[in-house]
Amino acid sequence: MELVIQNLSKTYANGVRALDNVSLTIPTGMYGLLGQNGAGKSTLMRTLATLQDADSGTAMLDDLDVLNQKETVRRTLGYLPQEFGVYPRVSASELLDHFAMLKGVINGKQRAQLVEALLHRVNLWDVRKKAVSSYSGGMKQRFGIAQALIGEPKLIIVDEPTAGLDPGERNRFYNLLSEIGENVVVILSTHIVQDVMELCNNMAIIHQGRVLFGGTPQAAVNGLSGKIWAKSINKSDLPTYQQTHTVISSKLVAGKPQIHVLSDIDPGDGFRAAEPDLEDVFFSELRIKN
Ligand code: ADP
């Protein structure tokens, strides 16, 4: 199975071109869509989730026309939106039961079994009687995955799922996502490089509605091999380095800025060769294309 997106474009009424000829081939497994806020990720996710229309382009899940056969897509789709809106003050098991009903699981006994299995799977069984509105951020996201898994979807879309989670919650969420079958297409949109590094075997970088890179994280990193150089500097020298080098990132290490620069040759001057990581890929793509 494969999701093939071709030349997808969307311009909002205010003139913002949120998707600009996006073409991606997404195989089964976990696919990371990495981009900064405003890159166009949610627009793409909502379009694939049949919640809004593109201006042009196609998206085919094998021979299913995702943009036009909306009812069929919805039956095979699991969607965890960025904002779930306000949760009603009902318990997790009641709410999950309600979602299962909406998704067409009409047999009461089957539904009860499904709800129980899902609550166990996302580790919320012990708190199933508590109102979802009272859950922590991480618990809400796990609940979100439980509802997304109803109906054994073939296409699962999770939009910025780890934003706002603390490290422990994020880890639990990673573990849960990584257990979702390898035979479904899971698209994870995120601005957090670590999400993609930990979870995804394929990825794309999207910026201002355009795809800057598509491939495996490893290929992305290999492309930068021998081109990333690191140096600890004084904060006051940063503007100078930014003028003289292609500085792609600057972060504090033990209180001192450490810069990464992109260069085909050894810049000398105390720089040392650094092993590129996905963060370097992300920032160097943004830097080059801007
Ligand atoms: P991301 O999910 O990567 O943060 P979005 O898809 O939400 O990006 O937004 C992409 C661009 O489209 C942004 O510039 C955003 O302000 C704009 N945008 C998103 N939704 C709307 C809308 N309903 N109307 C107008 N502009 C929008």
XYZ file of C-alpha atoms and ligand atoms in Angstrom:
317
model
C 0.000 0.000 0.000
C 1.127 3.496 -0.816
C -0.209 7.022 -0.575
C 0.779 8.996 -3.650
C 0.242 12.747 -3.475
C 0.751 14.678 -6.693
C 0.924 18.420 -7.277
C -1.302 19.336 -4.371
C -1.867 23.086 -4.045
C -3.990 25.224 -1.770
C -4.276 28.996 -1.503
C -6.476 30.383 1.272
C -8.893 33.263 0.666
C -6.406 35.655 2.301
C -3.846 34.828 -0.402
C -1.611 32.531 1.694
C -0.340 29.680 -0.479
C -0.282 26.972 2.178
C 0.499 24.115 -0.252
C 2.540 24.726 -3.363
C 2.673 21.761 -5.730
C 3.284 19.162 -3.045
C 4.190 15.715 -4.380
C 5.058 12.889 -1.989
C 5.086 9.111 -2.121
C 4.329 7.706 1.294
C 4.829 3.978 1.909
C 3.468 1.991 4.854
C 5.092 2.574 8.212
C 5.740 5.754 10.079
C 6.229 8.818 7.868
C 7.422 12.096 9.364
C 6.321 15.415 7.935
C 8.708 17.897 9.435
C 8.201 21.640 9.216
C 8.122 24.814 11.255
C 4.887 26.400 12.388
C 3.061 27.759 9.372
C 4.830 25.397 6.933
C 1.543 23.924 5.704
C 1.496 20.648 7.647
C -1.999 20.971 9.090
C -3.374 22.074 5.741
C -1.971 18.902 4.189
C -3.196 16.723 7.076
C -6.707 18.191 7.002
C -6.875 17.786 3.240
C -5.875 14.111 3.469
C -8.358 13.665 6.320
C -11.103 14.927 3.924
C -11.855 17.934 6.136
C -10.984 20.545 3.551
C -10.490 20.731 -0.190
C -7.325 21.422 -2.145
C -7.433 23.711 -5.179
C -5.672 21.186 -7.395
C -3.727 17.961 -7.291
C -4.427 14.347 -6.406
C -3.931 11.927 -3.517
C -4.344 8.205 -4.134
C -4.183 5.498 -1.459
C -3.563 2.654 -3.881
C -6.643 3.004 -6.083
C -8.691 4.977 -3.562
C -9.093 8.602 -4.612
C -8.612 10.287 -1.227
C -9.758 13.749 -2.299
C -12.954 12.623 -3.979
C -14.101 9.357 -2.373
C -14.471 11.041 0.986
C -16.975 8.685 2.582
C -14.847 5.643 1.784
C -11.725 7.398 3.057
C -13.418 8.301 6.329
C -14.211 4.635 6.939
C -10.536 3.723 6.651
C -9.050 6.789 8.297
C -7.797 7.377 11.827
C -7.222 11.044 12.567
C -5.746 12.690 15.623
C -6.104 16.424 15.016
C -3.802 19.056 16.436
C -6.578 20.509 18.551
C -9.298 18.211 19.717
C -11.391 21.142 20.859
C -13.195 20.889 24.163
C -13.680 17.436 25.587
C -17.070 16.865 27.138
C -17.147 15.935 30.809
C -17.769 12.286 30.154
C -15.596 9.320 30.982
C -13.035 7.905 28.584
C -14.957 4.660 28.136
C -18.237 6.461 27.415
C -16.596 8.801 24.934
C -14.742 5.991 23.176
C -17.987 4.028 23.010
C -19.610 7.071 21.406
C -16.833 7.402 18.798
C -17.055 3.682 18.027
C -20.776 4.067 17.468
C -20.156 6.996 15.094
C -17.647 4.874 13.210
C -20.315 2.262 12.643
C -19.647 -0.354 15.332
C -23.337 -0.816 16.096
C -23.257 -4.162 17.892
C -23.176 -3.282 21.622
C -21.181 -6.320 22.729
C -18.608 -5.875 19.973
C -18.319 -2.216 20.889
C -17.760 -2.970 24.566
C -14.999 -5.442 23.667
C -13.396 -2.951 21.302
C -13.467 -0.131 23.852
C -11.937 -2.367 26.490
C -9.169 -3.550 24.152
C -8.350 -0.006 23.055
C -8.241 1.328 26.615
C -5.798 -1.428 27.530
C -3.747 -0.772 24.430
C -3.220 2.922 25.207
C -2.804 2.211 28.893
C -5.850 4.158 30.076
C -7.827 1.220 31.449
C -7.230 2.185 35.077
C -8.517 5.717 34.488
C -11.333 4.795 32.099
C -14.014 6.145 34.430
C -12.415 9.575 34.716
C -13.553 12.447 32.519
C -11.280 12.933 29.513
C -11.446 16.679 30.205
C -9.551 16.050 33.465
C -6.720 14.099 31.759
C -3.151 15.378 31.427
C -1.865 16.342 27.978
C -0.198 12.970 27.474
C -3.290 11.037 28.552
C -5.445 13.087 26.182
C -3.085 12.251 23.321
C -3.212 8.560 24.191
C -6.992 8.795 24.251
C -6.753 10.495 20.853
C -4.814 7.522 19.503
C -7.394 5.108 20.925
C -10.195 6.864 19.019
C -8.027 7.049 15.894
C -7.520 3.268 15.981
C -11.246 2.439 15.926
C -12.161 0.530 12.782
C -8.635 -0.709 12.000
C -7.730 2.238 9.782
C -5.335 1.847 6.869
C -4.393 5.526 6.942
C -3.576 7.182 10.261
C -2.876 10.891 10.493
C -1.479 12.460 13.645
C -1.003 16.204 13.605
C 1.651 17.643 15.982
C 0.993 14.943 18.577
C 3.862 15.631 20.952
C 3.663 19.423 21.172
C 3.286 20.361 24.817
C 4.081 16.907 26.237
C 6.738 16.528 28.902
C 9.616 14.107 28.128
C 8.070 11.183 30.025
C 4.716 11.588 28.318
C 6.406 12.015 24.960
C 8.254 8.741 25.452
C 5.094 6.871 26.351
C 3.454 8.342 23.270
C 6.407 7.315 21.054
C 6.161 3.765 22.332
C 2.471 3.666 21.597
C 2.884 5.032 18.071
C 5.715 2.651 17.289
C 3.428 -0.284 18.115
C 0.912 0.640 15.430
C 1.209 -1.911 12.669
C 3.749 -1.659 9.907
C 1.078 -2.385 7.355
C -0.691 0.935 7.653
C 0.334 4.378 6.452
C 0.968 6.572 9.477
C 1.695 10.241 8.806
C 3.037 12.187 11.715
C 3.314 15.920 11.331
C 5.669 17.672 13.689
C 8.028 20.607 14.140
C 10.100 18.518 16.558
C 13.099 16.917 14.847
C 13.411 14.317 17.609
C 9.934 12.949 16.804
C 11.068 12.052 13.301
C 14.446 10.729 14.423
C 12.918 8.385 16.968
C 9.973 7.115 15.018
C 10.064 7.494 11.278
C 11.670 5.401 8.542
C 10.684 7.919 5.870
C 10.232 11.639 5.979
C 9.771 14.922 4.184
C 10.707 18.451 5.117
C 8.101 21.026 4.208
C 8.584 24.784 4.233
C 6.267 27.539 3.027
C 4.056 24.947 1.415
C 6.864 23.334 -0.569
C 8.661 20.022 -0.134
C 12.363 20.663 0.470
C 13.406 17.056 1.007
C 11.821 13.626 0.766
C 13.500 10.326 1.650
C 14.861 8.401 4.594
C 16.300 10.256 7.596
C 19.527 8.357 6.942
C 19.746 9.603 3.348
C 19.081 13.113 4.582
C 21.911 12.862 7.082
C 24.284 11.160 4.601
C 23.835 14.065 2.224
C 25.516 16.316 4.769
C 28.379 13.985 5.573
C 31.655 15.919 5.898
C 29.901 19.272 5.586
C 28.977 20.101 9.169
C 31.507 21.866 11.389
C 31.064 22.791 15.035
C 32.664 25.347 17.293
C 32.108 26.781 20.759
C 32.096 30.550 20.547
C 31.504 33.630 22.659
C 27.986 34.934 22.387
C 29.169 38.364 21.290
C 30.991 36.826 18.300
C 27.868 35.199 16.855
C 26.961 38.078 14.473
C 30.493 37.975 13.020
C 30.299 34.230 12.409
C 26.900 34.679 10.818
C 28.450 37.079 8.334
C 31.477 34.980 7.516
C 30.030 31.437 7.622
C 26.812 29.623 6.783
C 25.664 29.208 10.378
C 22.809 26.732 10.387
C 22.244 26.464 14.112
C 23.375 27.852 17.406
C 22.565 26.253 20.716
C 23.848 26.496 24.227
C 26.101 23.690 25.421
C 27.074 24.082 29.080
C 26.055 27.731 28.887
C 28.175 28.557 25.835
C 26.860 28.900 22.291
C 27.898 26.067 20.023
C 27.421 26.820 16.356
C 27.104 24.418 13.456
C 28.182 25.730 10.076
C 27.740 24.247 6.631
C 30.877 24.111 4.515
C 32.258 21.817 1.814
C 35.773 22.442 3.103
C 37.288 22.598 6.583
C 36.766 26.192 7.753
C 39.842 25.890 10.040
C 39.824 28.507 12.801
C 39.123 25.990 15.579
C 36.136 24.333 13.912
C 35.871 20.564 14.289
C 34.109 18.096 12.032
C 30.692 17.166 13.443
C 28.577 14.112 12.721
C 25.484 15.523 10.950
C 22.118 14.806 12.481
C 18.574 15.400 11.337
C 18.490 18.763 13.017
C 21.390 19.845 10.791
C 19.465 18.611 7.754
C 16.392 20.537 8.765
C 18.180 23.801 9.408
C 20.506 23.549 6.439
C 17.566 22.907 4.071
C 15.800 25.973 5.466
C 18.960 28.016 5.221
C 19.739 27.024 1.636
C 16.212 27.472 0.305
C 15.606 30.864 1.949
P 1.425 24.210 10.049
O 0.449 23.151 10.391
O 2.672 23.695 9.405
O 1.716 25.123 11.204
P -0.749 25.395 8.520
O -1.167 24.448 7.461
O -1.604 25.491 9.751
O 0.775 25.134 8.903
O -0.668 26.858 7.875
C 0.029 27.133 6.672
C -0.199 28.595 6.319
O -1.574 28.798 5.986
C 0.104 29.564 7.450
O 0.640 30.741 6.897
C -1.268 29.823 8.062
O -1.300 31.105 8.674
C -2.168 29.764 6.844
N -3.515 29.275 7.176
C -3.843 28.104 7.783
N -5.177 27.970 7.860
C -5.720 29.071 7.297
C -7.058 29.523 7.073
N -8.108 28.790 7.444
N -7.220 30.723 6.459
C -6.161 31.448 6.074
N -4.877 31.089 6.241
C -4.643 29.915 6.856
